[in-house]
Coordinates of C-alpha atoms and ligand atoms in Angstrom, one line a residue:
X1 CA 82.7 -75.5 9.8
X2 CA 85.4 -74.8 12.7
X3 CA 89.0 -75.4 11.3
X4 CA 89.4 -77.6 14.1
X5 CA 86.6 -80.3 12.7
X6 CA 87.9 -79.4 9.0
X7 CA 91.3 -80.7 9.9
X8 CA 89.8 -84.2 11.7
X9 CA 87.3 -84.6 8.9
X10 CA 90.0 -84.4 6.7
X11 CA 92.4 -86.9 8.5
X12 CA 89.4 -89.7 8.5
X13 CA 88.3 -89.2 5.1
X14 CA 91.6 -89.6 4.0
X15 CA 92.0 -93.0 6.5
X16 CA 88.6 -94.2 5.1
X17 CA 90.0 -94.0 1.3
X18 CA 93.6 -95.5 2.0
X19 CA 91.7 -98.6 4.1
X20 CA 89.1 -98.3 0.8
X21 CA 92.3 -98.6 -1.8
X22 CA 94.1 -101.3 1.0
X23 CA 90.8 -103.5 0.7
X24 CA 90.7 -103.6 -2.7
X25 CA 93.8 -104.4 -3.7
X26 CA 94.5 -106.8 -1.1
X27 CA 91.0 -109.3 -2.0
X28 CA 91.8 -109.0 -5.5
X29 CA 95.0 -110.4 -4.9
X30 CA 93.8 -112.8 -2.5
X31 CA 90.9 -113.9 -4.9
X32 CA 93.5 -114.5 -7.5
X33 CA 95.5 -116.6 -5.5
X34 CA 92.9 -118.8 -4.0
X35 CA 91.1 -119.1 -7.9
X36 CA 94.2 -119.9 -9.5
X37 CA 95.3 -122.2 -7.1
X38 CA 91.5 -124.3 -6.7
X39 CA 91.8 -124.1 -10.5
X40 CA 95.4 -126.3 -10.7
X41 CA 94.5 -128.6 -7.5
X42 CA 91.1 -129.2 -9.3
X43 CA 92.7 -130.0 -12.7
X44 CA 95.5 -132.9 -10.9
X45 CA 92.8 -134.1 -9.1
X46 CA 90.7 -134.4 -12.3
X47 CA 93.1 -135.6 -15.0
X48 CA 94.6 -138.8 -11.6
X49 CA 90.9 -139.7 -11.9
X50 CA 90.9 -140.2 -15.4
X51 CA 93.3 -142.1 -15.2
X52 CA 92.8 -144.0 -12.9
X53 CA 89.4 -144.6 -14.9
X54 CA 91.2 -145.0 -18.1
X55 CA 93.5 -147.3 -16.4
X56 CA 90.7 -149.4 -15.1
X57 CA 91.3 -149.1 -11.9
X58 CA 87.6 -147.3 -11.0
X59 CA 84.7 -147.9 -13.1
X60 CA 80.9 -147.1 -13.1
X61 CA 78.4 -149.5 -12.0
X62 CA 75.0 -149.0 -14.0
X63 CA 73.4 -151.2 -10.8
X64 CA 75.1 -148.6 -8.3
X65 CA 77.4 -151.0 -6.7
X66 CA 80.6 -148.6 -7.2
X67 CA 78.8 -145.3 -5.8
X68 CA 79.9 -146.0 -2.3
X69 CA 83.6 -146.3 -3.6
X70 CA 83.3 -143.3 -5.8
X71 CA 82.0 -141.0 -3.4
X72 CA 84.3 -142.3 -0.9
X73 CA 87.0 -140.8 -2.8
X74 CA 85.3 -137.4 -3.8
X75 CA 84.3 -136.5 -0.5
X76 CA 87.5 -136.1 1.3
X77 CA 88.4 -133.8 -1.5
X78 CA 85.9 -131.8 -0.9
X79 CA 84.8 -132.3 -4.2
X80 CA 81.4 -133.2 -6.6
X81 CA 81.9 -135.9 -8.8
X82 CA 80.1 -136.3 -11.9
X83 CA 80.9 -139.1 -14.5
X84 CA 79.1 -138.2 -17.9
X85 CA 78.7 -140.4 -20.7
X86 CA 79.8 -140.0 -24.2
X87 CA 76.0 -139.0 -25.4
X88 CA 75.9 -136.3 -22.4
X89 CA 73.7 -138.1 -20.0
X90 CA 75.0 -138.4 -16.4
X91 CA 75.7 -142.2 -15.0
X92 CA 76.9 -140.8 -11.9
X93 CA 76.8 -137.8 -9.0
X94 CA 78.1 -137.9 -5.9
X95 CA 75.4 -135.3 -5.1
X96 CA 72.4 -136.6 -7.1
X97 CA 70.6 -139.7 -5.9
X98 CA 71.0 -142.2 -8.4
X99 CA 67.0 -142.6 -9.2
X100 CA 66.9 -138.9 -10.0
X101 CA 69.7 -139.2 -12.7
X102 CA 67.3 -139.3 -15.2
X103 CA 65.6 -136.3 -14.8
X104 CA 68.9 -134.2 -14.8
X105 CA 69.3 -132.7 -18.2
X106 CA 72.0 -133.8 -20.7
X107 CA 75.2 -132.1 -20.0
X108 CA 77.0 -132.3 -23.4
X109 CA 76.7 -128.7 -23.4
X110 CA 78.1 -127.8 -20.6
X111 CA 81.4 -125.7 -21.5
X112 CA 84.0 -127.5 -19.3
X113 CA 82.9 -130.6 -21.7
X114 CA 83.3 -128.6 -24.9
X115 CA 86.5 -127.8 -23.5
X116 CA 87.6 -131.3 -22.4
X117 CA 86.8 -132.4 -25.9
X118 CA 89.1 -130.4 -27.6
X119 CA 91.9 -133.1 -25.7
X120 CA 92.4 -131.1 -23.1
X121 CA 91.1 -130.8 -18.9
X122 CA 88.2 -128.2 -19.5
X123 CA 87.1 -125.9 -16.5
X124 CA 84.5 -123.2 -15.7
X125 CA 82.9 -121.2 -13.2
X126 CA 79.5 -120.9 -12.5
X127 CA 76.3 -121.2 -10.7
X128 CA 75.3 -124.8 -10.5
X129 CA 71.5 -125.8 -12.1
X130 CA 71.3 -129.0 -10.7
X131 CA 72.5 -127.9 -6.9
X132 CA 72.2 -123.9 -7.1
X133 CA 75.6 -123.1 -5.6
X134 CA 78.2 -122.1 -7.4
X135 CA 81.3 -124.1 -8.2
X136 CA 84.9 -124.3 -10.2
X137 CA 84.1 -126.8 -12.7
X138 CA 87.2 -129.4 -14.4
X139 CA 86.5 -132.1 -16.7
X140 CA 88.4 -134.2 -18.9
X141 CA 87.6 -137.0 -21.1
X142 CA 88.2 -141.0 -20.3
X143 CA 89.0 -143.4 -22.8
X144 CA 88.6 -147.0 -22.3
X145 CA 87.8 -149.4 -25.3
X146 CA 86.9 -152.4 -22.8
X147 CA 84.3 -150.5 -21.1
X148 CA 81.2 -149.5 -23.6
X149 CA 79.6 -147.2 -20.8
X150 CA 82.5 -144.8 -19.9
X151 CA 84.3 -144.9 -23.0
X152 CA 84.7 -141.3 -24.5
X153 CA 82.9 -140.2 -21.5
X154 CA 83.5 -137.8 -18.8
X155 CA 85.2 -137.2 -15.8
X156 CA 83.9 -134.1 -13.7
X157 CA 85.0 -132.5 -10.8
X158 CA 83.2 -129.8 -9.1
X159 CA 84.3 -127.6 -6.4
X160 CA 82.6 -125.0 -4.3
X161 CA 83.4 -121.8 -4.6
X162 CA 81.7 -120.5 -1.6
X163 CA 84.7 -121.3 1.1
X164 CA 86.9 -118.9 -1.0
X165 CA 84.6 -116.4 -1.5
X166 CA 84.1 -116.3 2.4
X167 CA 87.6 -116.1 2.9
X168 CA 88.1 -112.9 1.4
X169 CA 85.2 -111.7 2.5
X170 CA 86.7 -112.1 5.7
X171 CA 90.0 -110.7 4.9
X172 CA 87.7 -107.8 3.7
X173 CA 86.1 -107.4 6.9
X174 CA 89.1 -107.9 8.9
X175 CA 91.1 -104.9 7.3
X176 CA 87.8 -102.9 7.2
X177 CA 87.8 -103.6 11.1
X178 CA 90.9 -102.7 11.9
X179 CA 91.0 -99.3 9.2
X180 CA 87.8 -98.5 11.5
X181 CA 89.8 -98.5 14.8
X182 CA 92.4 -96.6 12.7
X183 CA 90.4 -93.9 11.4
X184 CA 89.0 -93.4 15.4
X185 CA 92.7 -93.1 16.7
X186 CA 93.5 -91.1 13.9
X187 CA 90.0 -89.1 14.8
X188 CA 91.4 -88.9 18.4
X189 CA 95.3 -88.1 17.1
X190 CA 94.0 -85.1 15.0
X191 CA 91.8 -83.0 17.7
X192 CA 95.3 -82.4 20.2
X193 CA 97.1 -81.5 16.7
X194 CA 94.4 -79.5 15.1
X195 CA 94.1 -77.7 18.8
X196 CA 97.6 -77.0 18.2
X197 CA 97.1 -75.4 15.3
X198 CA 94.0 -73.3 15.8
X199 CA 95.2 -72.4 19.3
X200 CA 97.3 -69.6 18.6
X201 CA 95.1 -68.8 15.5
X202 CA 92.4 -68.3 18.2
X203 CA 95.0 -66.4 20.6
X204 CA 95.5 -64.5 17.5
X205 CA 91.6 -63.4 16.8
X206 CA 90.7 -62.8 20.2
X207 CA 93.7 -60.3 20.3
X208 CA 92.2 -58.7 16.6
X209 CA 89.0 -58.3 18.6
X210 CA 90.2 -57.0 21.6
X211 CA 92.8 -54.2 19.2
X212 CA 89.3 -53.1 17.4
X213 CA 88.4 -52.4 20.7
X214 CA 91.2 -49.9 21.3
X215 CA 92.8 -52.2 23.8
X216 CA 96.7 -52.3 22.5
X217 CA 98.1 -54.3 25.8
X218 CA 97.2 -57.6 24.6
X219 CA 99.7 -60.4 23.4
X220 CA 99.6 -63.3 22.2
X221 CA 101.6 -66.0 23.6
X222 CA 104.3 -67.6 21.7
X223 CA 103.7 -71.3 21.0
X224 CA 106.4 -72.9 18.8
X225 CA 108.8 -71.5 16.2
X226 CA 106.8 -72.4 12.8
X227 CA 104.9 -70.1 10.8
X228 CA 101.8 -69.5 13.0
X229 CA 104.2 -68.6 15.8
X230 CA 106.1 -66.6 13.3
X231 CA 102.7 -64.6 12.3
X232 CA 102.2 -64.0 16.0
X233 CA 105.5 -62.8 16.6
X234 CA 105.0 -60.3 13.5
X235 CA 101.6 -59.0 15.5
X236 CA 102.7 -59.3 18.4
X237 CA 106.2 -56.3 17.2
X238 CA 103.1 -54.6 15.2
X239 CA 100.8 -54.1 18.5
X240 CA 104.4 -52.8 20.0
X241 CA 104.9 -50.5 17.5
X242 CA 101.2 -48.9 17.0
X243 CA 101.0 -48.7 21.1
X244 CA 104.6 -47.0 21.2
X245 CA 103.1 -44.6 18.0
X246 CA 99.5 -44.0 19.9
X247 CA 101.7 -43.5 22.9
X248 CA 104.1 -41.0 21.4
X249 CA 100.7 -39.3 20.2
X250 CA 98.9 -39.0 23.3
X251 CA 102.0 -37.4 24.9
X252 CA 102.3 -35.1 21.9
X253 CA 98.4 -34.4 22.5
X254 CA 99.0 -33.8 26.2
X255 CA 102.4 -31.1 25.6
X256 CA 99.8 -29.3 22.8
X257 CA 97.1 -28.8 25.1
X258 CA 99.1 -28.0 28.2
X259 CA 101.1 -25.5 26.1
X260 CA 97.7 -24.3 24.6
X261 CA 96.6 -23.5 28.4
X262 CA 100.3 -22.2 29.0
X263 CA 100.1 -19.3 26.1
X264 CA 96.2 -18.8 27.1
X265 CA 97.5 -18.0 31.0
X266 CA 100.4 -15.9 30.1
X267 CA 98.6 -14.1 27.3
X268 CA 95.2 -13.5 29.5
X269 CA 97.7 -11.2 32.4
X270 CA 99.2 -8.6 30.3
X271 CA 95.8 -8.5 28.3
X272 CA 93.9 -8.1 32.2
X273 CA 96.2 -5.5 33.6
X274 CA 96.2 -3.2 30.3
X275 CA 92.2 -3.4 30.3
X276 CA 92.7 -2.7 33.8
X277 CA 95.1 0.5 33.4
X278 CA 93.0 1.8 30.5
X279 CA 90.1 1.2 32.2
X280 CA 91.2 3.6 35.4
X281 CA 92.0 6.6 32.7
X282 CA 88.7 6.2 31.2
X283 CA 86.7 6.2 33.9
X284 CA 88.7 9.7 35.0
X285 CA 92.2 9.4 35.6
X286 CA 93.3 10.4 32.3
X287 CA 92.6 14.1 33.3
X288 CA 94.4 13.6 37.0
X289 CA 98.0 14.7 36.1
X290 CA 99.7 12.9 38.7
X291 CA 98.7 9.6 37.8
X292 CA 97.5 9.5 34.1
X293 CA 101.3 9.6 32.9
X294 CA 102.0 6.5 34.9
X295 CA 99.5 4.6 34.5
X296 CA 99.8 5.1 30.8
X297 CA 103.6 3.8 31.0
X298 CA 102.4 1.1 32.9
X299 CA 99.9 0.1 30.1
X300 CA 102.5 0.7 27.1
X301 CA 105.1 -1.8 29.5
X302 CA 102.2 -4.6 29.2
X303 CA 101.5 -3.9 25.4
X304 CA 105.2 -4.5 25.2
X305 CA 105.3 -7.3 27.0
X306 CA 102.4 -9.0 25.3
X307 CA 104.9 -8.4 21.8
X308 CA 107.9 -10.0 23.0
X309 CA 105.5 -12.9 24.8
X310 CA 104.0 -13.6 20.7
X311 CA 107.3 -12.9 19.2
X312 CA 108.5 -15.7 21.6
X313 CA 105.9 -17.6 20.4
X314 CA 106.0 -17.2 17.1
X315 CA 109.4 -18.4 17.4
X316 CA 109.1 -21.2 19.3
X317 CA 106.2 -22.9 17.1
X318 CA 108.1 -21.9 13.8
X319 CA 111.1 -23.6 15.4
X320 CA 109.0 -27.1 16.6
X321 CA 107.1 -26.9 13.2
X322 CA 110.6 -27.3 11.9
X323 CA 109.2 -23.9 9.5
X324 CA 113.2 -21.8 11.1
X325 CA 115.4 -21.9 8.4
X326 CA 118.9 -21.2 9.2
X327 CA 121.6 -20.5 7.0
X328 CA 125.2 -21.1 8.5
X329 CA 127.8 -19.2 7.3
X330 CA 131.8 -19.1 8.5
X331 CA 131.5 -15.2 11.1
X332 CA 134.2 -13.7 13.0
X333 CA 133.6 -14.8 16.4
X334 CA 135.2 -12.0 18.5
X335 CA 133.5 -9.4 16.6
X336 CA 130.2 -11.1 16.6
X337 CA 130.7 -11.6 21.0
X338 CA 132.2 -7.7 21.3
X339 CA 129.0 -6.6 19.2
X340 CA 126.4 -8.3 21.0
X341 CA 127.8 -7.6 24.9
X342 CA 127.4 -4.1 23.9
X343 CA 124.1 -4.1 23.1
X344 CA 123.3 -5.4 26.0
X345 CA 125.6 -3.0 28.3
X346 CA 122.6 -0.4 28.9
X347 CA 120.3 -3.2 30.4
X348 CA 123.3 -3.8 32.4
X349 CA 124.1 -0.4 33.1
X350 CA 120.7 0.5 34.4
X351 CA 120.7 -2.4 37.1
X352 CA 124.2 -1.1 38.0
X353 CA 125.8 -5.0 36.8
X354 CA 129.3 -5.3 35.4
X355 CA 129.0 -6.8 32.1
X356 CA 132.4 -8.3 31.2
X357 CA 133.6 -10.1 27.7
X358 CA 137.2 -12.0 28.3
X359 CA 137.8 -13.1 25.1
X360 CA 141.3 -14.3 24.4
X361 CA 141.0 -15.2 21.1
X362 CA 142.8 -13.8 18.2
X363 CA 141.2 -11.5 16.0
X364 CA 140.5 -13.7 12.7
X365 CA 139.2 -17.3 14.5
X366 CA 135.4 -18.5 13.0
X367 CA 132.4 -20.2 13.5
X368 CA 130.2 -21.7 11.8
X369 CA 126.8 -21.6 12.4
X370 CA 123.9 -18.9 11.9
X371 CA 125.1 -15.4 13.2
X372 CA 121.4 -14.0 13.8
X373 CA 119.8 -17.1 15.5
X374 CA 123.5 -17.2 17.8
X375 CA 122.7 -14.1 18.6
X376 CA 119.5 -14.2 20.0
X377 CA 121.0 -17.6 22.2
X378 CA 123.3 -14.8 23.6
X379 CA 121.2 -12.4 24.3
X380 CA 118.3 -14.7 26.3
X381 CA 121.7 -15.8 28.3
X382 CA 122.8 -12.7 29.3
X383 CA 119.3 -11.2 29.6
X384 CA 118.3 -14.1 32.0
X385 CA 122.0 -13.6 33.9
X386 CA 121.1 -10.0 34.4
X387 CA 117.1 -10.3 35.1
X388 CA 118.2 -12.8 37.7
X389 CA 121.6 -10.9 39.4
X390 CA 121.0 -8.2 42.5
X391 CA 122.3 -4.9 41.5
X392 CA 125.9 -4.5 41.9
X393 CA 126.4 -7.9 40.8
X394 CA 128.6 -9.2 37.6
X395 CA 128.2 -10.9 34.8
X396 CA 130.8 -12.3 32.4
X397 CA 131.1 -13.8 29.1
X398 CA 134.1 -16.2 27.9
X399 CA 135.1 -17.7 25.0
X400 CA 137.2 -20.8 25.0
X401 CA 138.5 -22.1 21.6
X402 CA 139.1 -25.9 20.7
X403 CA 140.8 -27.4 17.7
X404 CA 137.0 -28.1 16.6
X405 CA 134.7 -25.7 18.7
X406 CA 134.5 -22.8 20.9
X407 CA 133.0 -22.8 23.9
X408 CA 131.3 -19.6 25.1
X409 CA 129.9 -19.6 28.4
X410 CA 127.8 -16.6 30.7
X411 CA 128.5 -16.5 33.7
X412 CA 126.6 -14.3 36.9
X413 CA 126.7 -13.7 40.4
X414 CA 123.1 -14.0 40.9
X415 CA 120.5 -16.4 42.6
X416 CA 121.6 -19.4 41.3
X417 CA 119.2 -22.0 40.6
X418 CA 118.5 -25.2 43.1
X419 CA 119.9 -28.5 42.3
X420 CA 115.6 -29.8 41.6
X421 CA 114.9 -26.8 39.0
X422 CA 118.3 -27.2 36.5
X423 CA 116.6 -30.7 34.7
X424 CA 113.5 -28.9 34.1
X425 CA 114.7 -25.2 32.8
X426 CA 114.5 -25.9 29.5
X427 CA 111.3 -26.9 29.0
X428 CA 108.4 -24.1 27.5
X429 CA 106.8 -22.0 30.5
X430 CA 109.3 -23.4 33.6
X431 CA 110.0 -20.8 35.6
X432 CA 111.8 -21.6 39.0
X433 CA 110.2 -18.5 40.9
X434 CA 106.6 -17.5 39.1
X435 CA 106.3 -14.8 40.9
X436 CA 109.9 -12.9 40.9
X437 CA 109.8 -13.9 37.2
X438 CA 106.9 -12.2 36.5
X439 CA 108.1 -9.3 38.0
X440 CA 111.2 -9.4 35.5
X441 CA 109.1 -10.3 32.5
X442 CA 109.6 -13.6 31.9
X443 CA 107.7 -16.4 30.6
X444 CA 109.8 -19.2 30.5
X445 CA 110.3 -19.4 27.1
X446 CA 113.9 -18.2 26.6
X447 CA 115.9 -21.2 27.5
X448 CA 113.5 -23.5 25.5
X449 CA 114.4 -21.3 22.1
X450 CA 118.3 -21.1 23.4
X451 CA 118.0 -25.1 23.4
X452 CA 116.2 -25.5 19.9
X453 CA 119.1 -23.1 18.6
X454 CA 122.4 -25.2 19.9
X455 CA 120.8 -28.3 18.8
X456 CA 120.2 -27.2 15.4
X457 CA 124.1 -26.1 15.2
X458 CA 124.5 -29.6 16.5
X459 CA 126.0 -27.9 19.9
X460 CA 125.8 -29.0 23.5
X461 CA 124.2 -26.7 26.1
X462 CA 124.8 -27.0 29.7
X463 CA 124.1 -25.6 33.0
X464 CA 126.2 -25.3 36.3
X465 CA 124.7 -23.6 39.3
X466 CA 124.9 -23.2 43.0
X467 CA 121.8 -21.6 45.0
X468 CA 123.0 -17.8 46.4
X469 CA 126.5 -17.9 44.4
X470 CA 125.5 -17.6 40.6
X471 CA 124.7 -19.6 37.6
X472 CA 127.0 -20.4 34.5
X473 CA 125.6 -21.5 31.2
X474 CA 127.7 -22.5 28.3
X475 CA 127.1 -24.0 24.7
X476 CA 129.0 -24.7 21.9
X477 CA 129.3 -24.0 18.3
X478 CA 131.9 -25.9 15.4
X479 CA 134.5 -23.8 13.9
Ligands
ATP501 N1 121.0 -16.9 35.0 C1 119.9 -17.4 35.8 N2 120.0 -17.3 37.1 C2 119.0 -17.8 37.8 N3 117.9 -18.4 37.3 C3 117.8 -18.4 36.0 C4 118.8 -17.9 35.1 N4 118.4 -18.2 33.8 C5 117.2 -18.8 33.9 N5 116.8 -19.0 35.1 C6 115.6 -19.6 35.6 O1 115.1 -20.4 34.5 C7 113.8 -20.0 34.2 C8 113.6 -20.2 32.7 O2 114.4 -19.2 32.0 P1 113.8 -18.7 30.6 O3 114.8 -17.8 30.0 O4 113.4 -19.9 29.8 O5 112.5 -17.9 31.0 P2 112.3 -16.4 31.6 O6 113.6 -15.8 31.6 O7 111.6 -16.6 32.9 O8 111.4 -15.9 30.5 P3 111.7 -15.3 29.0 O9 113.1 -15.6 28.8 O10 110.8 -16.2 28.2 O11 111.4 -13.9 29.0 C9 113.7 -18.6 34.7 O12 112.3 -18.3 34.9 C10 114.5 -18.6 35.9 O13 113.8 -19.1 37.0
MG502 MG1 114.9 -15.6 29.8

């Protein structure tokens, strides 16, 4: 069954037993009323006969000359009147023709005259044998010395139930009726506020469905601040957050397979132009003396290549894997800049570049970070600032100290980089010129492993650049 009828069913069934309960109570208390009260009218109207009889005021006529007076006074009343004799035979009925008396049965039985005999005005309710209806019964007795016929007889009044009974029948019906058009509003009331309800719960399946389905875009539209609009707020901030997560996924899918093709490209033209070189000597060059020695240099300068292409590699998955430790220690910083500049002088020297340190620092200031993975920041820097400077240019490294860092920048006089390229440098595999960074033996991987390095020493790296003049990079490390 649809929640939707569950709630209305419920509403009306619930209508249906309050009008049920209403019903009851109310023509029990109406019966009451109406019995109690027929009862004490009954009884006055019974015991002014008596006396009346008693007094002598009405009598009984054995020749049925006081009938027409009698029933005169009964019917008004609404009432039966029955005079009984002492023995139990009836001498008069406002109901019974007088020639039939005889055959009606003796009534000394009869408990409203037990009752009345016991000096009190006796009454009962019950079906009627002579007239088949049934009727509130009172009776009391008459005493009279001067008149032999009626003395210790009866007076009886009879009233008919039936009026009552069709009163609160009515009443009955009457509450019934209007509990009927109550249930049907309440029918009617409960289908706009049951839609209320199972409208979001709807809103709230169809968007279940359409999730299974892979589709994360759907939301379901706020209705009003109680629980079920509380429940599709909480879905509604969980389909955020698993289409942000699938999101972040694909993306993370999309950087794995592009760098996948990447490593397969750079890998596949060292690999190709060994083959290539190796190849030639094979097929004969080995035994020509004027080119088998440079061809075989040219094949050992792509074997190389391909090394420092996996060693980059290595490094730059170990580091994303989050697999590099590093262990920072407190190093002397000018030391640790004068070392590494002179390693690098004979690259310098044999592309005729000045390599300059200025280092104004005194002897004993530190840093703190790790000396070998600072190192190899340095050396991509000035290895790019030198791949990328015209002979005869200059390159120059600076330290600049800070109460809490120091500053150490490279700076060349080479190509520069444009304006478009310096957002993008960092990433794995840019390269602003393919071509002429080929020919240097680059990948495009150097700055990406700089970058992973300064951020891990919680440094900033930054880049400053004008096309034709030079390029300046600097980072920083905590002292
Ligand atoms: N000092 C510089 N002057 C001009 N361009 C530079 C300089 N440093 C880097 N670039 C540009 O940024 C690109 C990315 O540098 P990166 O060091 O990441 O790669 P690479 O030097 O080409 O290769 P690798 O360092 O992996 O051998 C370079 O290809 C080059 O175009
Ligand atoms: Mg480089």
């Amino acid at each position: 069954m649809k929640l939707r009828t569950r709630i209305a069913a419920t509403y009306v069934t619930l209508t249906i037993v309050a009008i049920a309960i209403v019903s009851m109570i109310s023509s029990w208390q109406i019966r009451q009323f109406l019995e109690k009260r027929d009862e004490a009218t009954l009884t006055a109207q019974v015991s002014m006969f008596a006396e009346q009889f008693s007094a002598g005021i009405l009598h009984v006529d054995p020749s049925g000359g006081s009938d027409s007076t009698l029933s005169s006074l009964a019917h008004p009343l609404g009432t039966r009147m029955t005079l009984i004799g002492r023995d139990g035979r009836v001498l008069f009925d406002t109901n019974v023709p007088r020639d039939s008396l005889g055959f009606l049965e003796n009534h000394k039985g009869r408990p409203e005259l037990r009752a009345a005999r016991r000096g009190r005005v006796g009454t009962d309710v019950r079906e009627s044998r002579t007239v088949h209806e049934d009727f509130l019964y009172a009776a009391t007795q008459i005493h009279v010395p001067s008149d032999s016929l009626l003395d210790g007889g009866y007076v009886r009044l009879a009233f008919p139930t039936g009026p009552s009974r069709a009163l609160v029948s009515r009443v009955q019906m009457m509450v019934w009726l209007v509990g009927l058009v109550v249930a049907l509003c309440m029918a009617a009331a409960s289908i706009p506020l049951a839609r209320r309800i199972t409208r979001p719960l709807q809103g709230i399946s169809k968007m279940a469905e359409a999730m299974t389905k892979g589709d994360l875009r759907v939301r379901i539209p706020l209705a009003a601040q109680d629980e079920v609009g509380s429940l599709a707020t909480t879905i509604n901030t969980m389909a955020d957050t698993l289409s942000t997560d699938i999101e972040r996924l694909r993306k993370l899918e999309r950087v794995r397979s592009e760098f996948l093709a990447n490593v397969s490209h750079e890998l596949r033209t060292p690999i190709f132009s060994m083959q290539g070189f190796l190849e030639t000597l094979i097929d004969g060059a080995v035994d020509d003396p004027a080119v088998n020695r440079e061809f075989l240099g040219k094949a050992h300068k792509h074997a190389e290549r391909l090394n420092t292409l996996l060693n980059d590699l290595i490094e730059i998955s170990r580091i994303e894997s989050g697999d590099m430790k590093m262990s920072h220690r407190y190093f002397a910083l000018p030391e640790f800049l004068a070392h590494v500049v002179e390693e690098m002088r004979p690259e310098a020297d044999r592309k005729n570049i000045s390599l300059t340190l200025l280092n104004p620092l005194p002897e004993d200031v530190e840093v703190f970070g790790d000396k070998e993975r600072l190192k190899q920041v340095m050396v991509n820097l000035i290895d790019n600032a030198i791949k990328y400077t015209d002979p005869g240019g200059s390159v120059t490294v600076r330290a600049v100290a800070d109460a809490d860092k120091v500053t150490i920048s490279v700076a060349d006089t080479g190509c520069g980089i444009a304006e478009e390229h310096l957002g993008r440098i960092f990433e794995r595999f840019y390269r602003v010129d393919k071509d002429r960074s080929r020919e240097v033996g680059g990948t495009g991987l150097g700055l990406a492993i700089v970058k992973h390095i300064v951020e891990a020493h919680d440094g900033t790296l930054s880049v400053k650049s004008a096309v034709g003049k030079g390029t300046e990079f600097s980072f920083t490390v905590k002292r």
